[in-house]
């Protein structure tokens, strides 16, 4: 007891971090690590002594945390602590070996973590590299202090170090203990805060789904980072000044919009950190401790709103929340409508608007800090860190069991495209793109590498027709059509199309009900060298006319009324037959199909997809799914929806069977469940909104689906917690549940994530 200076409760965020640290068995949770290369005249003894003085000066650096057998956790401030310091000489090692050892040390140092019951919860490591170069690593537990405090520490350390090596005296401000802030927090009334936060979160009942990742890779943390070009940084500054919004507001709005686009919702919630330093508390700016608080930010996306007006709306809400920014997140979460045990959000935004610390080692000290790297592991799957400066820096911290570096980097790229787009403040929110113009162009131009190993998809179908003509290709109700029969009919129709002028890259509309004839027409267009334009028969005449005119289609295959068709369009009935089809070479570089998506200006937007792109889709996913002739697929979706590309060609390019689902069955979960069993469907592709009623029927009515081996989700955001009953009954392997994401421009799917029992249990809280 003689070594105890003070005992007091934890701040709300400290309580939350302590809870996650104790409850989470993963190594290194909430451990922070700063690593940098020090170059110049360096005296390690004076440097370490300066850090020891910080431990004496700031009580939080002498603090441990106890909770066992206590009514509530307490922090124990010791009078003295022994600061752990590791110093090694690596001058005899090659540069490559130094780099290898450093990487190994950083990894092991993070994983080592801390026993939060024993102070101090920080340590120093120094490695002499040779010449005037040293590697410095500071490791601490985040429960001690925040980024602002770290900047204060580095500033004071360098002041003390400078004084020591020059024989001077460091002039430091009078220090105030962190316990004063905790006492200030405890005296606040939460009545108004409860009313405010209940209002903010009214109607929000489930965390915003995160962008899909790459699947479980490893149990750890990673970081992707980039720096915005000077021109973009300056343009964002102009946007900030001209329209009266802060850079922090712009960053949060961009992150909210990115989540919105990936989740398919216009109402998102994520976390944001606030400095938490009350100006009325004397000396708060130089205090060291964990002052920050994490709060929910709710952003609603109005696609038709002017960008500058929308940004002001976002900022107005953020300003209104400042009065209540010291409210504990645990209380806010309890006031929300999100079910117990589930988080309010899975992603965070941090805007580092405090003075630099480790990045600004004073030149007059004779030292320069280079290659500064930070690492931290938190409970959030994604943490966006924005660092203002002459060039704005952005880092994305990610959990490696959810994301890989390529996926995180892609999200950062999309965020930067959004930020650049926001500088065009007169545009509407809906006009902001995730892809640059060059990236959009690249999706419809021929790549020069990564050519699919096999032939284009229609040729794969033709090969199955030649080798296995009696194999059933398409089932529609009680009718069946073999590969040989479908190929023969498609070839005869293709000959008619060629006679009508269809050739390479010709766009041909297919305006037919779901039927064998519809499938034959699609195949015929590609056999003739053209690109099919699927048109849903439920479209009004005005839209049909627009699609034909905008796409430049010269031919339309239909058995319907054609009064809305322009005079220049040749109408071909699906029963039309020509002579023998001459050999038509279909190149991977030719257009395969054109699908229209909802556009940002009110009119649908046509996306042109080459055969190469569609073929690559299946070449890239074959190792994941092992599609074979034994598979039975359903064509559940309209061929005007890009999910149908995956369904139609997934079956016919692999020699499988394609079962056409009529409209009545599509609308009836009961009839759909029967179809899955009777047709022995093995691969089912569904939007979540269609699958959940179906799964409920299968489970409650005990409908067996023994053949089903894969359920692929796409087209909408997936709430994995709704799969809990399904997984409890079937497990996660038979069938395998796979969440895939993509947009029409990227050929149906670009990400693939098998869902496990762990994923679903975590999602369900």
XYZ file of C-alpha atoms in Angstrom:
765
model
C 0.000 0.000 0.000
C 2.985 2.327 0.490
C 3.431 2.453 -3.297
C -0.177 3.459 -4.016
C -0.699 7.131 -4.735
C -4.369 7.199 -5.738
C -7.387 5.029 -6.538
C -10.348 6.138 -8.634
C -12.903 4.725 -11.108
C -12.419 4.349 -14.833
C -13.737 6.691 -17.465
C -16.508 5.195 -19.643
C -14.187 4.499 -22.579
C -11.574 2.988 -20.278
C -14.287 0.683 -18.953
C -15.197 -0.405 -22.468
C -11.594 -0.997 -23.493
C -10.907 -2.946 -20.311
C -13.975 -5.103 -20.945
C -12.888 -5.948 -24.505
C -9.306 -6.566 -23.379
C -10.372 -9.062 -20.734
C -13.175 -10.692 -22.734
C -11.326 -11.027 -26.048
C -8.821 -13.863 -26.037
C -7.030 -12.647 -29.168
C -3.456 -11.517 -28.592
C -2.630 -7.827 -28.502
C -6.136 -6.413 -28.234
C -5.980 -2.611 -27.794
C -2.188 -2.604 -27.812
C -0.673 0.408 -29.606
C 2.761 0.438 -31.162
C 4.720 3.359 -32.620
C 7.871 2.521 -34.541
C 10.256 5.018 -36.147
C 13.825 5.345 -37.312
C 15.849 8.006 -35.471
C 18.708 9.556 -37.424
C 21.291 12.010 -36.086
C 23.313 12.432 -32.930
C 21.520 10.313 -30.354
C 22.143 9.659 -26.677
C 20.007 6.679 -25.665
C 20.621 7.201 -21.957
C 19.228 10.737 -22.047
C 16.321 9.594 -24.202
C 15.342 6.818 -21.785
C 15.763 9.185 -18.833
C 13.321 11.599 -20.477
C 10.741 8.824 -20.722
C 11.302 7.853 -17.090
C 10.626 11.467 -16.153
C 7.324 11.242 -18.053
C 6.370 8.289 -15.858
C 7.084 10.357 -12.765
C 5.285 13.398 -14.164
C 2.074 11.813 -15.520
C 0.171 9.603 -13.110
C -1.600 7.666 -15.851
C 1.739 6.123 -16.888
C 1.976 4.588 -13.400
C -1.545 3.171 -13.471
C -2.811 -0.419 -13.298
C -6.402 -1.681 -13.454
C -8.177 -4.021 -11.063
C -11.693 -5.449 -11.292
C -11.722 -8.877 -9.685
C -13.870 -9.050 -6.527
C -14.743 -5.358 -6.883
C -18.148 -3.753 -7.430
C -16.698 -1.838 -10.357
C -13.264 -1.628 -11.992
C -10.791 0.789 -10.440
C -7.515 2.284 -11.596
C -4.629 2.159 -9.170
C -1.956 4.855 -9.449
C 1.450 3.766 -8.133
C 3.985 6.197 -6.719
C 6.840 4.576 -8.626
C 7.148 2.105 -11.484
C 10.043 0.475 -13.285
C 9.792 1.345 -16.986
C 10.787 -1.694 -19.118
C 13.476 -0.786 -21.660
C 14.971 -3.146 -24.243
C 18.204 -2.039 -25.931
C 20.033 -4.153 -28.522
C 22.950 -3.588 -30.881
C 22.191 -4.711 -34.442
C 25.143 -3.019 -36.111
C 26.696 -6.368 -37.025
C 23.642 -7.428 -39.029
C 23.000 -6.805 -42.695
C 20.242 -4.405 -43.682
C 18.069 -7.307 -44.814
C 18.560 -9.162 -41.538
C 17.795 -5.996 -39.551
C 14.538 -5.590 -41.481
C 13.613 -9.236 -40.894
C 14.335 -9.034 -37.175
C 12.428 -5.778 -36.829
C 9.340 -7.221 -38.528
C 9.526 -10.284 -36.290
C 9.986 -8.162 -33.175
C 7.082 -5.843 -33.996
C 4.794 -8.802 -34.556
C 5.797 -10.553 -31.327
C 5.776 -7.309 -29.341
C 2.175 -6.610 -30.334
C 1.089 -10.153 -29.577
C 2.764 -10.032 -26.149
C 0.300 -7.402 -24.996
C 0.102 -6.384 -21.355
C -1.245 -7.647 -18.081
C -3.375 -4.610 -17.276
C -3.250 -5.474 -13.573
C 0.455 -4.580 -13.449
C 1.918 -1.139 -14.089
C 3.405 0.286 -16.164
C 1.428 -0.511 -19.285
C 4.082 0.793 -21.643
C 7.594 -0.207 -22.669
C 10.454 1.139 -24.792
C 12.660 -0.696 -27.278
C 15.805 0.704 -28.920
C 17.876 -1.017 -31.602
C 21.172 0.434 -32.809
C 21.301 -0.007 -36.597
C 24.686 1.487 -37.411
C 26.155 4.914 -37.998
C 23.801 7.495 -36.537
C 20.632 5.406 -37.017
C 18.488 3.838 -34.290
C 15.116 2.125 -34.352
C 12.731 3.234 -31.613
C 9.545 1.397 -30.629
C 7.030 2.635 -28.059
C 4.415 0.087 -27.037
C 1.511 0.877 -24.723
C -2.005 -0.190 -23.884
C -4.669 2.114 -25.283
C -6.462 2.141 -21.918
C -3.809 4.618 -20.731
C -3.933 7.492 -23.190
C -5.146 8.753 -26.557
C -3.460 10.224 -29.621
C -3.571 13.786 -28.313
C -1.864 12.628 -25.125
C 0.775 10.762 -27.117
C 1.570 14.020 -28.932
C 1.911 15.760 -25.551
C 4.255 13.013 -24.348
C 6.508 13.164 -27.402
C 6.670 16.934 -27.225
C 7.646 16.864 -23.553
C 10.089 13.969 -24.014
C 11.942 15.882 -26.716
C 11.983 19.039 -24.575
C 13.511 17.130 -21.661
C 15.939 15.283 -23.953
C 17.032 18.530 -25.628
C 17.661 20.132 -22.251
C 19.626 17.102 -21.081
C 21.997 16.917 -24.046
C 22.572 20.688 -24.117
C 22.845 21.222 -20.377
C 19.717 23.347 -20.215
C 16.440 23.128 -18.325
C 13.167 21.978 -19.815
C 10.283 24.345 -19.152
C 7.157 22.225 -18.856
C 3.627 23.288 -17.996
C 2.139 22.477 -14.618
C 0.678 19.004 -14.947
C -2.855 18.082 -13.840
C -3.739 14.475 -12.939
C -6.112 12.474 -15.122
C -8.202 11.717 -12.036
C -9.560 15.285 -12.124
C -11.154 14.557 -15.491
C -12.731 11.333 -14.228
C -14.190 13.258 -11.294
C -15.564 15.912 -13.664
C -17.257 13.195 -15.728
C -18.952 11.660 -12.718
C -20.599 14.964 -11.841
C -22.487 15.278 -15.137
C -26.269 14.806 -15.475
C -27.357 12.303 -18.156
C -31.061 13.215 -18.368
C -30.847 15.480 -21.410
C -28.305 13.158 -23.017
C -30.720 10.238 -22.893
C -33.438 12.214 -24.635
C -30.997 13.401 -27.287
C -29.476 10.028 -28.119
C -32.815 8.227 -28.125
C -33.954 10.745 -30.713
C -30.836 10.342 -32.844
C -31.126 6.548 -32.955
C -34.911 6.204 -33.160
C -35.833 3.540 -35.694
C -32.300 2.183 -36.053
C -32.326 -1.467 -35.009
C -29.352 -3.252 -36.629
C -25.691 -2.366 -37.240
C -24.845 -1.188 -40.748
C -23.339 -4.123 -42.688
C -19.712 -3.611 -43.591
C -18.312 -3.995 -47.104
C -17.626 -7.646 -47.818
C -14.115 -8.838 -47.118
C -11.950 -11.609 -48.458
C -12.778 -14.295 -45.917
C -10.937 -15.490 -42.823
C -7.204 -15.129 -43.389
C -5.546 -14.753 -40.007
C -6.245 -13.520 -36.530
C -4.611 -10.121 -36.395
C -4.627 -6.512 -37.528
C -3.459 -4.808 -40.692
C -3.181 -1.310 -42.083
C -3.602 0.136 -45.566
C -2.691 3.758 -46.144
C -2.288 6.393 -48.801
C -1.816 10.139 -49.153
C -4.163 12.310 -51.190
C -2.630 14.335 -54.016
C -1.916 17.974 -53.236
C -4.554 19.090 -55.738
C -7.262 17.015 -54.061
C -6.185 18.187 -50.600
C -6.354 21.802 -51.735
C -9.737 21.274 -53.397
C -11.116 19.787 -50.178
C -9.802 22.825 -48.314
C -11.636 25.103 -50.733
C -14.803 23.045 -50.278
C -14.435 23.331 -46.501
C -13.969 27.098 -46.493
C -16.477 27.960 -49.195
C -19.355 25.986 -47.732
C -18.576 26.272 -44.030
C -17.972 22.603 -43.275
C -14.960 21.049 -41.588
C -12.640 18.480 -43.116
C -13.788 16.125 -40.379
C -17.376 16.497 -41.564
C -16.326 15.805 -45.156
C -14.412 12.673 -44.124
C -17.308 11.332 -42.063
C -19.805 12.030 -44.833
C -17.603 10.224 -47.352
C -17.264 7.183 -45.081
C -21.006 7.122 -44.497
C -21.641 7.254 -48.234
C -19.143 4.451 -48.849
C -20.908 2.261 -46.270
C -24.247 3.180 -47.818
C -23.184 2.123 -51.306
C -21.843 -1.219 -50.114
C -24.690 -1.967 -47.702
C -27.456 -0.927 -50.082
C -29.106 1.376 -47.547
C -29.568 5.137 -47.271
C -29.414 5.101 -43.460
C -26.060 4.219 -41.881
C -24.443 4.384 -38.459
C -20.744 4.227 -37.662
C -18.578 5.315 -34.752
C -16.500 8.452 -34.465
C -13.977 9.484 -31.843
C -14.142 12.912 -30.224
C -11.349 14.554 -28.242
C -13.440 14.646 -25.076
C -11.362 17.437 -23.508
C -13.791 19.867 -21.823
C -12.471 23.437 -22.170
C -13.810 24.337 -18.739
C -11.367 21.890 -17.084
C -8.176 23.746 -16.114
C -5.034 22.462 -17.842
C -6.921 19.905 -19.895
C -4.922 20.569 -23.079
C -1.691 19.294 -21.521
C -3.201 16.423 -19.519
C -2.211 12.878 -20.428
C -4.899 10.211 -20.301
C -7.740 8.644 -22.239
C -10.044 11.593 -22.896
C -11.487 10.532 -26.214
C -14.962 9.118 -26.430
C -16.564 7.016 -29.132
C -20.003 8.087 -30.302
C -22.414 6.879 -32.962
C -22.886 9.020 -36.056
C -26.059 8.494 -38.047
C -26.028 9.690 -41.629
C -28.974 9.583 -43.990
C -28.236 9.652 -47.685
C -30.493 11.819 -49.828
C -29.407 10.949 -53.395
C -31.097 13.981 -54.951
C -29.618 16.524 -52.539
C -26.885 18.906 -53.579
C -23.526 17.793 -52.137
C -22.794 21.075 -50.352
C -26.274 21.201 -48.807
C -25.997 17.568 -47.719
C -22.609 18.217 -46.104
C -24.085 21.120 -44.137
C -26.898 18.816 -42.980
C -24.317 16.308 -41.763
C -22.320 18.997 -39.959
C -25.413 20.438 -38.303
C -26.129 17.043 -36.760
C -22.517 16.656 -35.636
C -22.504 20.091 -33.990
C -25.751 19.318 -32.189
C -24.162 16.191 -30.704
C -21.218 18.060 -29.164
C -23.184 18.996 -26.060
C -23.629 15.293 -25.354
C -20.243 13.976 -26.495
C -19.212 12.823 -23.024
C -22.065 10.328 -22.779
C -20.738 6.782 -22.274
C -21.207 4.621 -25.345
C -22.544 1.806 -23.184
C -25.449 4.022 -22.120
C -26.122 5.221 -25.672
C -26.183 1.638 -26.856
C -28.662 0.793 -24.093
C -30.956 3.634 -25.185
C -30.988 2.398 -28.788
C -33.311 -0.121 -30.438
C -30.453 -2.452 -31.396
C -31.036 -5.855 -29.733
C -29.028 -6.650 -26.626
C -25.544 -8.007 -27.122
C -25.079 -6.436 -30.538
C -22.850 -3.423 -31.224
C -24.204 -0.164 -32.566
C -21.559 -0.163 -35.280
C -18.615 -2.138 -36.626
C -16.524 0.692 -38.075
C -14.908 3.846 -36.688
C -13.688 7.158 -38.080
C -10.829 8.968 -36.343
C -9.859 12.497 -37.382
C -6.401 13.270 -35.967
C -6.746 17.031 -35.591
C -4.222 17.340 -32.782
C -0.574 18.496 -32.896
C 1.847 15.930 -34.284
C 3.986 14.167 -31.736
C 6.273 11.398 -32.913
C 6.215 12.853 -36.436
C 7.761 16.163 -35.370
C 10.948 15.334 -33.494
C 12.586 18.753 -33.132
C 15.379 19.394 -35.618
C 17.359 21.315 -32.975
C 17.609 18.120 -30.926
C 19.852 16.707 -33.642
C 17.365 13.949 -34.391
C 15.085 13.317 -37.321
C 12.291 10.729 -37.167
C 11.726 8.777 -40.380
C 9.571 5.841 -41.467
C 7.020 6.353 -38.722
C 4.615 3.418 -38.503
C 1.707 2.815 -36.172
C -0.086 -0.395 -35.324
C -3.089 -0.995 -33.144
C -5.667 -3.700 -32.728
C -9.202 -2.715 -31.706
C -12.533 -4.497 -31.554
C -13.754 -2.661 -34.686
C -13.388 -4.505 -37.981
C -12.560 -1.267 -39.822
C -11.119 1.983 -38.461
C -10.575 4.910 -40.802
C -7.914 7.382 -39.637
C -7.717 10.745 -41.399
C -4.626 12.895 -40.832
C -4.849 16.524 -42.057
C -1.806 18.246 -43.494
C -0.377 19.639 -46.712
C -1.413 16.302 -48.163
C -4.221 14.584 -46.282
C -3.245 11.097 -45.170
C -5.742 8.277 -44.737
C -5.181 4.933 -43.041
C -7.576 2.020 -42.827
C -6.954 -0.317 -39.914
C -8.587 -3.680 -40.526
C -9.106 -7.012 -38.818
C -7.286 -9.632 -40.888
C -9.938 -12.241 -40.200
C -12.327 -10.040 -42.188
C -10.137 -8.280 -44.762
C -6.855 -8.590 -46.593
C -4.573 -5.743 -47.629
C -5.851 -5.673 -51.204
C -9.465 -5.433 -50.077
C -8.732 -2.695 -47.553
C -6.708 -0.779 -50.136
C -9.587 -1.030 -52.601
C -11.932 0.507 -50.026
C -9.463 3.345 -49.467
C -9.278 3.936 -53.205
C -13.069 4.146 -53.387
C -13.130 6.564 -50.457
C -10.623 8.822 -52.177
C -12.689 8.805 -55.375
C -15.676 9.918 -53.290
C -13.639 12.663 -51.611
C -12.471 13.925 -54.979
C -16.041 13.839 -56.277
C -17.241 15.881 -53.321
C -15.137 18.805 -54.467
C -17.713 19.212 -57.248
C -20.132 20.621 -54.698
C -22.825 21.547 -57.214
C -23.420 17.907 -58.105
C -25.950 15.700 -56.339
C -25.038 12.961 -53.895
C -26.225 10.296 -56.337
C -23.737 11.510 -58.940
C -20.771 10.608 -56.747
C -19.000 7.522 -58.100
C -16.907 4.876 -56.361
C -14.807 4.321 -59.488
C -12.688 6.781 -61.415
C -13.493 7.442 -65.053
C -10.439 5.393 -66.010
C -11.582 2.470 -63.846
C -15.057 2.638 -65.355
C -13.566 2.687 -68.846
C -11.353 -0.278 -68.018
C -14.415 -2.347 -67.199
C -15.633 -2.107 -70.784
C -12.280 -2.283 -72.553
C -10.163 -5.302 -73.242
C -7.537 -6.096 -70.625
C -4.139 -7.142 -71.899
C -3.462 -9.770 -69.265
C -5.227 -12.442 -67.262
C -6.823 -14.131 -70.291
C -9.197 -16.937 -69.283
C -7.713 -20.363 -69.779
C -10.801 -21.740 -71.485
C -13.023 -20.614 -74.351
C -15.815 -18.072 -74.065
C -18.936 -19.255 -72.269
C -21.154 -19.819 -75.307
C -18.455 -22.036 -76.820
C -18.288 -24.007 -73.569
C -22.017 -24.579 -73.880
C -21.602 -25.651 -77.515
C -18.897 -28.124 -76.541
C -21.215 -29.741 -73.995
C -23.904 -29.946 -76.683
C -21.498 -31.754 -78.992
C -20.102 -34.139 -76.374
C -23.303 -34.831 -74.371
C -26.263 -33.979 -76.628
C -28.732 -36.061 -74.600
C -27.939 -34.374 -71.284
C -30.829 -32.238 -70.000
C -29.937 -28.553 -70.295
C -33.124 -26.639 -69.431
C -36.212 -27.516 -67.399
C -39.340 -25.362 -67.618
C -42.318 -26.745 -65.735
C -42.941 -30.247 -67.047
C -40.909 -29.647 -70.206
C -37.263 -30.509 -70.662
C -34.800 -29.654 -73.418
C -31.477 -31.385 -73.963
C -28.186 -29.746 -74.785
C -28.386 -31.105 -78.313
C -31.916 -29.799 -78.885
C -31.217 -26.355 -77.402
C -28.023 -26.008 -79.430
C -29.787 -27.005 -82.650
C -32.600 -24.504 -82.104
C -30.179 -21.751 -81.107
C -28.042 -22.413 -84.182
C -31.023 -22.139 -86.526
C -32.144 -18.877 -84.900
C -28.546 -17.610 -85.004
C -28.457 -18.246 -88.752
C -31.567 -16.096 -89.108
C -29.936 -13.355 -87.035
C -26.824 -13.411 -89.193
C -29.039 -13.075 -92.253
C -30.628 -10.041 -90.572
C -27.246 -8.375 -90.275
C -26.142 -9.455 -86.789
C -22.383 -9.767 -86.409
C -19.575 -9.034 -83.994
C -20.651 -6.586 -81.247
C -24.174 -6.173 -82.669
C -26.652 -5.516 -79.862
C -29.774 -7.696 -80.071
C -32.708 -7.216 -77.724
C -34.291 -10.286 -76.111
C -37.856 -9.420 -75.080
C -39.401 -12.759 -74.065
C -41.055 -14.338 -71.051
C -39.023 -16.804 -69.019
C -39.022 -19.942 -71.140
C -36.859 -22.338 -73.097
C -37.322 -19.940 -76.040
C -35.768 -17.145 -73.973
C -32.668 -19.239 -73.249
C -32.453 -20.292 -76.895
C -32.607 -16.629 -77.944
C -29.773 -15.615 -75.604
C -27.593 -18.429 -76.928
C -28.494 -17.634 -80.527
C -27.429 -14.012 -80.193
C -23.992 -15.002 -78.929
C -23.611 -17.822 -81.464
C -24.225 -15.195 -84.149
C -21.449 -13.054 -82.663
C -23.749 -10.472 -81.098
C -24.367 -9.190 -77.578
C -27.741 -9.837 -75.979
C -29.714 -7.005 -74.402
C -32.140 -8.569 -71.886
C -35.441 -6.688 -71.574
C -37.878 -7.673 -68.848
C -41.387 -8.215 -70.208
C -42.728 -6.267 -67.245
C -41.123 -3.049 -68.456
C -43.455 -0.319 -69.752
C -43.284 0.471 -73.492
C -41.432 3.734 -72.848
C -38.564 1.931 -71.123
C -38.421 -0.753 -73.802
C -38.145 1.930 -76.455
C -35.464 3.789 -74.481
C -33.315 0.661 -74.021
C -33.460 -0.202 -77.703
C -32.640 3.327 -78.800
C -29.911 3.994 -76.233
C -28.163 0.664 -76.840
C -28.295 1.000 -80.603
C -29.983 -2.388 -80.945
C -30.841 -3.077 -84.593
C -32.618 -6.396 -83.976
C -35.196 -7.481 -81.387
C -36.226 -11.069 -80.672
C -39.789 -11.051 -79.358
C -43.248 -12.540 -79.712
C -44.926 -9.454 -78.225
C -46.544 -6.322 -79.540
C -43.890 -4.129 -81.146
C -45.651 -0.775 -81.436
C -43.060 0.786 -79.108
C -40.208 -0.420 -81.284
C -38.544 2.118 -83.544
C -38.861 1.837 -87.286
C -35.205 0.940 -87.724
C -35.344 -2.169 -85.517
C -35.733 -5.561 -87.209
C -38.145 -7.776 -85.255
C -37.379 -11.500 -85.283
C -39.770 -14.034 -83.712
C -38.148 -16.641 -81.436
C -39.371 -19.415 -83.752
C -37.520 -18.015 -86.763
C -35.078 -20.341 -88.478
C -32.416 -19.746 -91.062
C -30.295 -22.178 -92.986
C -27.184 -23.846 -91.666
C -25.173 -21.593 -89.392
C -21.838 -20.785 -90.940
C -18.812 -20.956 -88.703
C -18.827 -17.821 -86.567
C -15.753 -17.098 -84.497
C -16.655 -15.449 -81.204
C -13.677 -13.587 -79.806
C -13.143 -13.015 -76.097
C -12.799 -9.328 -76.918
C -16.311 -9.041 -78.379
C -19.299 -7.826 -76.395
C -21.228 -10.622 -74.744
C -24.169 -8.745 -73.256
C -25.468 -5.317 -72.293
C -27.375 -4.877 -69.035
C -28.947 -1.628 -67.905
C -28.717 -0.481 -64.305
C -30.404 2.436 -62.591
C -28.496 5.567 -63.538
C -27.539 8.585 -61.444
C -29.377 11.028 -63.692
C -32.769 9.339 -63.823
C -32.214 7.251 -66.957
C -30.951 3.663 -66.870
C -27.267 3.234 -67.665
C -26.062 0.546 -70.053
C -23.083 -1.561 -68.999
C -21.225 -3.339 -71.787
C -19.589 -6.613 -70.776
C -17.139 -8.509 -72.970
C -16.999 -12.303 -73.235
C -13.602 -12.205 -71.558
C -15.023 -10.627 -68.411
C -17.862 -13.123 -68.106
C -15.519 -16.047 -68.724
C -13.080 -14.752 -66.112
C -15.891 -14.682 -63.556
C -16.233 -18.467 -63.704
C -12.529 -19.170 -64.172
C -11.817 -17.183 -61.000
C -14.496 -18.891 -58.911
C -14.145 -22.493 -60.062
C -11.654 -23.401 -57.336
C -14.102 -22.083 -54.744
C -17.213 -23.880 -55.980
C -16.085 -26.800 -58.196
C -19.096 -26.493 -60.505
C -19.738 -29.666 -62.503
C -22.249 -31.345 -64.867
C -23.904 -32.819 -61.776
C -25.062 -29.401 -60.594
C -28.666 -28.244 -60.887
C -29.169 -24.473 -60.921
C -32.262 -22.305 -60.793
C -32.842 -19.288 -63.002
C -34.683 -17.387 -60.285
C -34.003 -13.848 -61.412
C -35.030 -11.845 -64.444
C -32.425 -12.013 -67.199
C -32.449 -8.194 -67.069
C -30.848 -8.487 -63.591
C -27.127 -9.273 -63.694
C -27.493 -12.062 -61.105
C -29.003 -14.060 -63.988
C -25.633 -14.077 -65.785
C -24.219 -16.098 -62.895
C -27.210 -18.439 -62.865
C -27.599 -19.044 -66.602
C -23.959 -19.545 -67.499
C -23.089 -21.239 -64.221
C -25.310 -24.086 -65.375
C -24.839 -24.144 -69.148
C -21.083 -23.497 -69.269
C -20.439 -26.458 -66.950
C -22.822 -28.998 -68.457
C -25.302 -28.586 -65.612
C -29.075 -28.338 -65.582
C -30.910 -24.987 -65.518
C -34.367 -24.991 -63.905
C -36.490 -21.993 -64.883
C -38.553 -20.668 -61.973
C -41.900 -19.221 -63.048
C -43.355 -16.074 -61.498
C -45.880 -17.870 -59.288
C -43.174 -20.073 -57.801
C -40.841 -17.107 -57.324
C -43.476 -15.382 -55.203
C -44.312 -18.453 -53.111
C -41.724 -19.681 -50.589
C -43.774 -22.857 -50.203
C -43.708 -23.675 -53.920
C -40.056 -22.725 -54.165
C -39.193 -25.101 -51.327
C -41.018 -27.904 -53.147
C -39.156 -27.129 -56.377
C -35.772 -27.293 -54.631
C -36.555 -30.773 -53.389
C -38.218 -32.160 -56.514
C -35.585 -30.852 -58.905
C -32.672 -31.759 -56.582
C -31.249 -28.256 -56.893
C -27.590 -28.089 -55.856
C -26.758 -24.388 -56.384
C -29.224 -21.733 -55.251
C -28.622 -18.027 -55.826
C -30.725 -15.602 -53.829
C -31.025 -12.056 -52.635
C -31.366 -12.052 -48.831
C -34.918 -10.683 -49.022
C -35.961 -13.682 -51.125
C -34.042 -16.278 -49.134
C -35.218 -15.526 -45.612
C -38.929 -16.303 -46.260
C -37.813 -19.407 -48.144
C -35.540 -20.552 -45.328
C -38.342 -20.017 -42.813
C -40.604 -22.269 -44.878
C -37.953 -24.965 -45.260
C -37.297 -24.995 -41.517
C -40.846 -24.704 -40.192
C -42.446 -27.069 -42.704
C -39.557 -29.523 -42.625
C -38.946 -29.398 -46.369
C -35.884 -31.540 -47.148
C -33.288 -30.115 -49.541
C -30.654 -32.871 -49.413
C -29.048 -32.038 -52.764
C -28.440 -28.369 -51.987
C -24.685 -27.792 -51.597
C -24.301 -24.028 -52.049
C -26.427 -20.964 -51.343
C -24.937 -17.834 -52.907
C -26.153 -14.443 -51.673
C -25.909 -11.309 -53.774
C -27.714 -8.210 -54.945
C -28.430 -6.830 -51.450
C -26.789 -6.306 -48.084
C -26.921 -9.448 -45.959
C -27.777 -9.427 -42.236
C -26.002 -12.597 -41.186
C -27.794 -12.825 -37.845
C -30.946 -13.841 -39.708
C -29.154 -17.044 -40.749
C -28.827 -18.283 -37.162
C -31.790 -20.696 -37.287
C -30.683 -22.051 -40.658
C -27.150 -22.758 -39.443
C -28.424 -24.286 -36.216
C -30.371 -26.761 -38.361
C -28.055 -27.388 -41.331
C -24.633 -26.245 -40.130
C -22.396 -24.114 -42.338
C -20.999 -26.729 -44.727
C -23.954 -28.500 -46.340
C -25.071 -26.333 -47.872
C -22.230 -23.868 -47.817
C -23.390 -20.267 -47.435
C -21.450 -17.753 -49.521
C -21.879 -13.988 -49.523
C -20.753 -12.387 -52.773
C -20.722 -8.756 -53.762
C -20.316 -6.916 -57.011
C -21.877 -4.405 -59.327
C -22.907 -4.883 -62.934
C -19.847 -2.920 -64.042
C -17.563 -5.479 -62.389
C -19.337 -8.517 -63.896
C -21.757 -9.681 -61.183
C -19.371 -10.639 -58.342
C -16.028 -9.244 -57.209
C -15.812 -10.502 -53.617
C -16.384 -13.929 -52.111
C -16.869 -14.724 -48.434
C -17.903 -18.157 -47.161
C -19.994 -17.691 -44.031
C -19.199 -19.754 -40.968
C -21.042 -20.530 -37.782
C -18.668 -18.088 -36.070
C -19.604 -15.274 -38.471
C -23.287 -15.823 -37.859
C -22.925 -16.182 -34.098
C -20.879 -12.975 -33.990
C -23.458 -11.181 -36.107
C -26.244 -12.378 -33.869
C -24.432 -11.055 -30.844
